[in-house]
mmCIF file with all atom_site columns, C-alpha atoms in Angstrom:
data_model
loop_
_atom_site.group_PDB
_atom_site.id
_atom_site.type_symbol
_atom_site.label_atom_id
_atom_site.label_alt_id
_atom_site.label_comp_id
_atom_site.label_asym_id
_atom_site.label_entity_id
_atom_site.label_seq_id
_atom_site.pdbx_PDB_ins_code
_atom_site.Cartn_x
_atom_site.Cartn_y
_atom_site.Cartn_z
_atom_site.occupancy
_atom_site.B_iso_or_equiv
_atom_site.pdbx_formal_charge
_atom_site.auth_seq_id
_atom_site.auth_comp_id
_atom_site.auth_asym_id
_atom_site.auth_atom_id
_atom_site.pdbx_PDB_model_num
ATOM 1   C CA . MET A 1 1   ? -12.550 10.900 26.169 1.00 52.00 ? 1   MET A CA 1
ATOM 2   C CA . HIS A 1 2   ? -10.011 9.837  22.712 1.00 55.00 ? 2   HIS A CA 1
ATOM 3   C CA . GLU A 1 3   ? -10.621 7.035  20.614 1.00 57.00 ? 3   GLU A CA 1
ATOM 4   C CA . THR A 1 4   ? -9.596  5.850  17.134 1.00 53.00 ? 4   THR A CA 1
ATOM 5   C CA . HIS A 1 5   ? -11.420 3.048  15.474 1.00 50.00 ? 5   HIS A CA 1
ATOM 6   C CA . PHE A 1 6   ? -9.919  1.845  12.009 1.00 49.00 ? 6   PHE A CA 1
ATOM 7   C CA . CYS A 1 7   ? -13.111 0.381  9.517  1.00 48.00 ? 7   CYS A CA 1
ATOM 8   C CA . GLU A 1 8   ? -12.516 -2.481 7.194  1.00 46.00 ? 8   GLU A CA 1
ATOM 9   C CA . LEU A 1 9   ? -9.057  -3.912 8.908  1.00 41.00 ? 9   LEU A CA 1
ATOM 10  C CA . THR A 1 10  ? -7.218  -3.453 12.107 1.00 41.00 ? 10  THR A CA 1
ATOM 11  C CA . HIS A 1 11  ? -5.282  -1.371 12.662 1.00 42.00 ? 11  HIS A CA 1
ATOM 12  C CA . GLY A 1 12  ? -1.596  -3.505 12.128 1.00 46.00 ? 12  GLY A CA 1
ATOM 13  C CA . ASP A 1 13  ? -2.982  -4.103 9.338  1.00 49.00 ? 13  ASP A CA 1
ATOM 14  C CA . VAL A 1 14  ? -3.678  -1.034 7.450  1.00 49.00 ? 14  VAL A CA 1
ATOM 15  C CA . SER A 1 15  ? -0.067  0.176  8.804  1.00 53.00 ? 15  SER A CA 1
ATOM 16  C CA . ARG A 1 16  ? 1.126   -2.823 6.846  1.00 52.00 ? 16  ARG A CA 1
ATOM 17  C CA . HIS A 1 17  ? -1.126  -2.740 3.729  1.00 52.00 ? 17  HIS A CA 1
ATOM 18  C CA . GLU A 1 18  ? -0.723  1.577  3.561  1.00 54.00 ? 18  GLU A CA 1
ATOM 19  C CA . LYS A 1 19  ? 3.003   0.873  3.522  1.00 50.00 ? 19  LYS A CA 1
ATOM 20  C CA . GLN A 1 20  ? 2.645   -1.838 0.995  1.00 54.00 ? 20  GLN A CA 1
ATOM 21  C CA . GLY A 1 21  ? 0.572   0.399  -1.410 1.00 58.00 ? 21  GLY A CA 1
ATOM 22  C CA . MET A 1 22  ? -1.915  -1.851 -0.767 1.00 57.00 ? 22  MET A CA 1
ATOM 23  C CA . CYS A 1 23  ? -5.060  0.414  -0.126 1.00 63.00 ? 23  CYS A CA 1
ATOM 24  C CA . LYS A 1 24  ? -5.366  4.519  0.988  1.00 74.00 ? 24  LYS A CA 1
ATOM 25  C CA . VAL A 1 25  ? -5.514  5.327  4.636  1.00 83.00 ? 25  VAL A CA 1
ATOM 26  C CA . MET A 1 26  ? -7.799  8.115  5.047  1.00 87.00 ? 26  MET A CA 1
ATOM 27  C CA . LYS A 1 27  ? -7.776  9.450  8.642  1.00 92.00 ? 27  LYS A CA 1
ATOM 28  C CA . ILE A 1 28  ? -10.427 11.485 10.207 1.00 94.00 ? 28  ILE A CA 1
ATOM 29  C CA . ALA A 1 29  ? -11.339 12.626 12.506 1.00 95.00 ? 29  ALA A CA 1
ATOM 30  C CA . LEU A 1 30  ? -15.102 13.224 13.829 1.00 96.00 ? 30  LEU A CA 1
ATOM 31  C CA . CYS A 1 31  ? -15.567 15.616 17.176 1.00 97.00 ? 31  CYS A CA 1
ATOM 32  C CA . ASP A 1 32  ? -19.168 16.111 18.862 1.00 96.00 ? 32  ASP A CA 1
ATOM 33  C CA . ASP A 1 33  ? -20.952 15.873 21.959 1.00 95.00 ? 33  ASP A CA 1
ATOM 34  C CA . GLU A 1 34  ? -23.419 12.836 21.293 1.00 95.00 ? 34  GLU A CA 1
ATOM 35  C CA . GLN A 1 35  ? -22.381 9.696  21.360 1.00 94.00 ? 35  GLN A CA 1
ATOM 36  C CA . HIS A 1 36  ? -25.098 8.232  19.812 1.00 95.00 ? 36  HIS A CA 1
ATOM 37  C CA . ILE A 1 37  ? -23.288 10.891 16.374 1.00 95.00 ? 37  ILE A CA 1
ATOM 38  C CA . HIS A 1 38  ? -20.560 9.330  16.803 1.00 93.00 ? 38  HIS A CA 1
ATOM 39  C CA . ASP A 1 39  ? -21.841 5.884  16.656 1.00 93.00 ? 39  ASP A CA 1
ATOM 40  C CA . ILE A 1 40  ? -24.199 6.734  13.320 1.00 94.00 ? 40  ILE A CA 1
ATOM 41  C CA . VAL A 1 41  ? -20.923 8.860  11.163 1.00 93.00 ? 41  VAL A CA 1
ATOM 42  C CA . GLY A 1 42  ? -18.795 5.504  12.033 1.00 90.00 ? 42  GLY A CA 1
ATOM 43  C CA . ASP A 1 43  ? -21.844 2.704  11.110 1.00 90.00 ? 43  ASP A CA 1
ATOM 44  C CA . MET A 1 44  ? -21.170 5.795  7.780  1.00 90.00 ? 44  MET A CA 1
ATOM 45  C CA . ILE A 1 45  ? -17.979 5.669  6.776  1.00 88.00 ? 45  ILE A CA 1
ATOM 46  C CA . SER A 1 46  ? -17.187 1.375  7.871  1.00 85.00 ? 46  SER A CA 1
ATOM 47  C CA . ASP A 1 47  ? -20.198 1.067  4.558  1.00 83.00 ? 47  ASP A CA 1
ATOM 48  C CA . TYR A 1 48  ? -18.970 3.691  2.543  1.00 80.00 ? 48  TYR A CA 1
ATOM 49  C CA . THR A 1 49  ? -15.009 2.085  3.132  1.00 78.00 ? 49  THR A CA 1
ATOM 50  C CA . ASN A 1 50  ? -16.573 -1.672 2.875  1.00 74.00 ? 50  ASN A CA 1
ATOM 51  C CA . GLY A 1 51  ? -15.010 -3.528 -0.544 1.00 69.00 ? 51  GLY A CA 1
ATOM 52  C CA . ALA A 1 52  ? -13.916 0.129  -1.586 1.00 69.00 ? 52  ALA A CA 1
ATOM 53  C CA . GLY A 1 53  ? -9.678  0.239  -1.632 1.00 72.00 ? 53  GLY A CA 1
ATOM 54  C CA . VAL A 1 54  ? -10.147 3.184  1.179  1.00 76.00 ? 54  VAL A CA 1
ATOM 55  C CA . PHE A 1 55  ? -9.988  2.447  4.294  1.00 81.00 ? 55  PHE A CA 1
ATOM 56  C CA . ALA A 1 56  ? -10.504 4.901  7.475  1.00 85.00 ? 56  ALA A CA 1
ATOM 57  C CA . GLU A 1 57  ? -8.980  5.783  10.155 1.00 87.00 ? 57  GLU A CA 1
ATOM 58  C CA . LEU A 1 58  ? -11.685 6.780  12.666 1.00 91.00 ? 58  LEU A CA 1
ATOM 59  C CA . SER A 1 59  ? -10.366 9.726  14.686 1.00 93.00 ? 59  SER A CA 1
ATOM 60  C CA . HIS A 1 60  ? -13.637 10.230 18.441 1.00 95.00 ? 60  HIS A CA 1
ATOM 61  C CA . TYR A 1 61  ? -13.189 13.297 19.951 1.00 95.00 ? 61  TYR A CA 1
ATOM 62  C CA . HIS A 1 62  ? -15.895 14.791 22.459 1.00 95.00 ? 62  HIS A CA 1
ATOM 63  C CA . SER A 1 63  ? -15.166 18.283 23.099 1.00 95.00 ? 63  SER A CA 1
ATOM 64  C CA . ALA A 1 64  ? -12.834 21.010 21.257 1.00 95.00 ? 64  ALA A CA 1
ATOM 65  C CA . ASP A 1 65  ? -10.183 21.226 23.319 1.00 94.00 ? 65  ASP A CA 1
ATOM 66  C CA . GLU A 1 66  ? -10.709 17.663 22.785 1.00 94.00 ? 66  GLU A CA 1
ATOM 67  C CA . LEU A 1 67  ? -9.434  17.794 19.123 1.00 95.00 ? 67  LEU A CA 1
ATOM 68  C CA . LEU A 1 68  ? -7.826  21.369 19.364 1.00 93.00 ? 68  LEU A CA 1
ATOM 69  C CA . TYR A 1 69  ? -4.644  20.416 21.520 1.00 91.00 ? 69  TYR A CA 1
ATOM 70  C CA . ALA A 1 70  ? -4.517  16.804 19.416 1.00 90.00 ? 70  ALA A CA 1
ATOM 71  C CA . ASP A 1 71  ? -1.234  15.997 18.120 1.00 87.00 ? 71  ASP A CA 1
ATOM 72  C CA . SER A 1 72  ? -2.743  13.754 14.922 1.00 89.00 ? 72  SER A CA 1
ATOM 73  C CA . GLU A 1 73  ? -2.543  14.947 11.476 1.00 91.00 ? 73  GLU A CA 1
ATOM 74  C CA . PHE A 1 74  ? -6.194  14.465 9.340  1.00 94.00 ? 74  PHE A CA 1
ATOM 75  C CA . ASP A 1 75  ? -7.241  14.626 6.151  1.00 94.00 ? 75  ASP A CA 1
ATOM 76  C CA . CYS A 1 76  ? -11.000 15.440 6.784  1.00 95.00 ? 76  CYS A CA 1
ATOM 77  C CA . ILE A 1 77  ? -12.250 16.964 10.008 1.00 96.00 ? 77  ILE A CA 1
ATOM 78  C CA . LEU A 1 78  ? -16.001 16.918 10.668 1.00 96.00 ? 78  LEU A CA 1
ATOM 79  C CA . LEU A 1 79  ? -16.728 18.845 13.546 1.00 97.00 ? 79  LEU A CA 1
ATOM 80  C CA . ASP A 1 80  ? -20.571 19.415 15.711 1.00 96.00 ? 80  ASP A CA 1
ATOM 81  C CA . ILE A 1 81  ? -21.836 23.366 15.106 1.00 93.00 ? 81  ILE A CA 1
ATOM 82  C CA . ASP A 1 82  ? -23.826 22.042 18.281 1.00 93.00 ? 82  ASP A CA 1
ATOM 83  C CA . MET A 1 83  ? -21.393 21.762 21.674 1.00 93.00 ? 83  MET A CA 1
ATOM 84  C CA . PRO A 1 84  ? -21.455 23.522 24.822 1.00 93.00 ? 84  PRO A CA 1
ATOM 85  C CA . GLY A 1 85  ? -17.492 25.579 25.717 1.00 92.00 ? 85  GLY A CA 1
ATOM 86  C CA . MET A 1 86  ? -16.836 26.176 21.967 1.00 93.00 ? 86  MET A CA 1
ATOM 87  C CA . ASP A 1 87  ? -18.560 25.040 19.227 1.00 92.00 ? 87  ASP A CA 1
ATOM 88  C CA . GLY A 1 88  ? -17.763 23.762 15.862 1.00 94.00 ? 88  GLY A CA 1
ATOM 89  C CA . ILE A 1 89  ? -17.605 27.537 13.460 1.00 94.00 ? 89  ILE A CA 1
ATOM 90  C CA . GLU A 1 90  ? -14.580 28.421 15.791 1.00 95.00 ? 90  GLU A CA 1
ATOM 91  C CA . LEU A 1 91  ? -12.980 25.250 16.622 1.00 95.00 ? 91  LEU A CA 1
ATOM 92  C CA . ALA A 1 92  ? -12.625 25.652 12.288 1.00 96.00 ? 92  ALA A CA 1
ATOM 93  C CA . GLY A 1 93  ? -11.186 28.921 13.006 1.00 96.00 ? 93  GLY A CA 1
ATOM 94  C CA . LYS A 1 94  ? -9.162  28.168 16.103 1.00 95.00 ? 94  LYS A CA 1
ATOM 95  C CA . LEU A 1 95  ? -6.992  25.422 13.806 1.00 95.00 ? 95  LEU A CA 1
ATOM 96  C CA . LYS A 1 96  ? -6.862  27.108 10.667 1.00 94.00 ? 96  LYS A CA 1
ATOM 97  C CA . GLU A 1 97  ? -5.391  29.628 13.379 1.00 95.00 ? 97  GLU A CA 1
ATOM 98  C CA . ARG A 1 98  ? -2.311  26.819 14.152 1.00 93.00 ? 98  ARG A CA 1
ATOM 99  C CA . GLY A 1 99  ? -2.328  25.853 9.921  1.00 93.00 ? 99  GLY A CA 1
ATOM 100 C CA . CYS A 1 100 ? -4.565  23.107 10.179 1.00 94.00 ? 100 CYS A CA 1
ATOM 101 C CA . ASP A 1 101 ? -4.698  21.641 6.389  1.00 93.00 ? 101 ASP A CA 1
ATOM 102 C CA . SER A 1 102 ? -7.179  19.829 6.250  1.00 94.00 ? 102 SER A CA 1
ATOM 103 C CA . LYS A 1 103 ? -10.931 19.674 4.946  1.00 95.00 ? 103 LYS A CA 1
ATOM 104 C CA . ILE A 1 104 ? -13.105 20.849 7.434  1.00 95.00 ? 104 ILE A CA 1
ATOM 105 C CA . ASP A 1 105 ? -17.139 19.521 6.849  1.00 94.00 ? 105 ASP A CA 1
ATOM 106 C CA . GLU A 1 106 ? -18.988 21.309 9.487  1.00 89.00 ? 106 GLU A CA 1
ATOM 107 C CA . THR A 1 107 ? -22.131 19.899 10.615 1.00 82.00 ? 107 THR A CA 1
#
């Protein structure tokens, strides 16, 4: 199930502040089959962005197929290398084949 969370500002605030040039919004995708990893990474990103003038839009994906067929662009994509079905390494290759130019990190 795909979810999107905003760290530090609410969705409407992020859009308004970004348009006004008041902040940089970093769009991040996390693809991992384990919920506790989503929780940990979300907390880490929130801690990092707190007061930094950078705001994160973190989109959560729990399978490779969810992310592969998402109609979104990201600045950074974090992939689990050990997922059932298609793993993060294979997913990274498929994303690049489709022309994805996001920074991809396989963990």
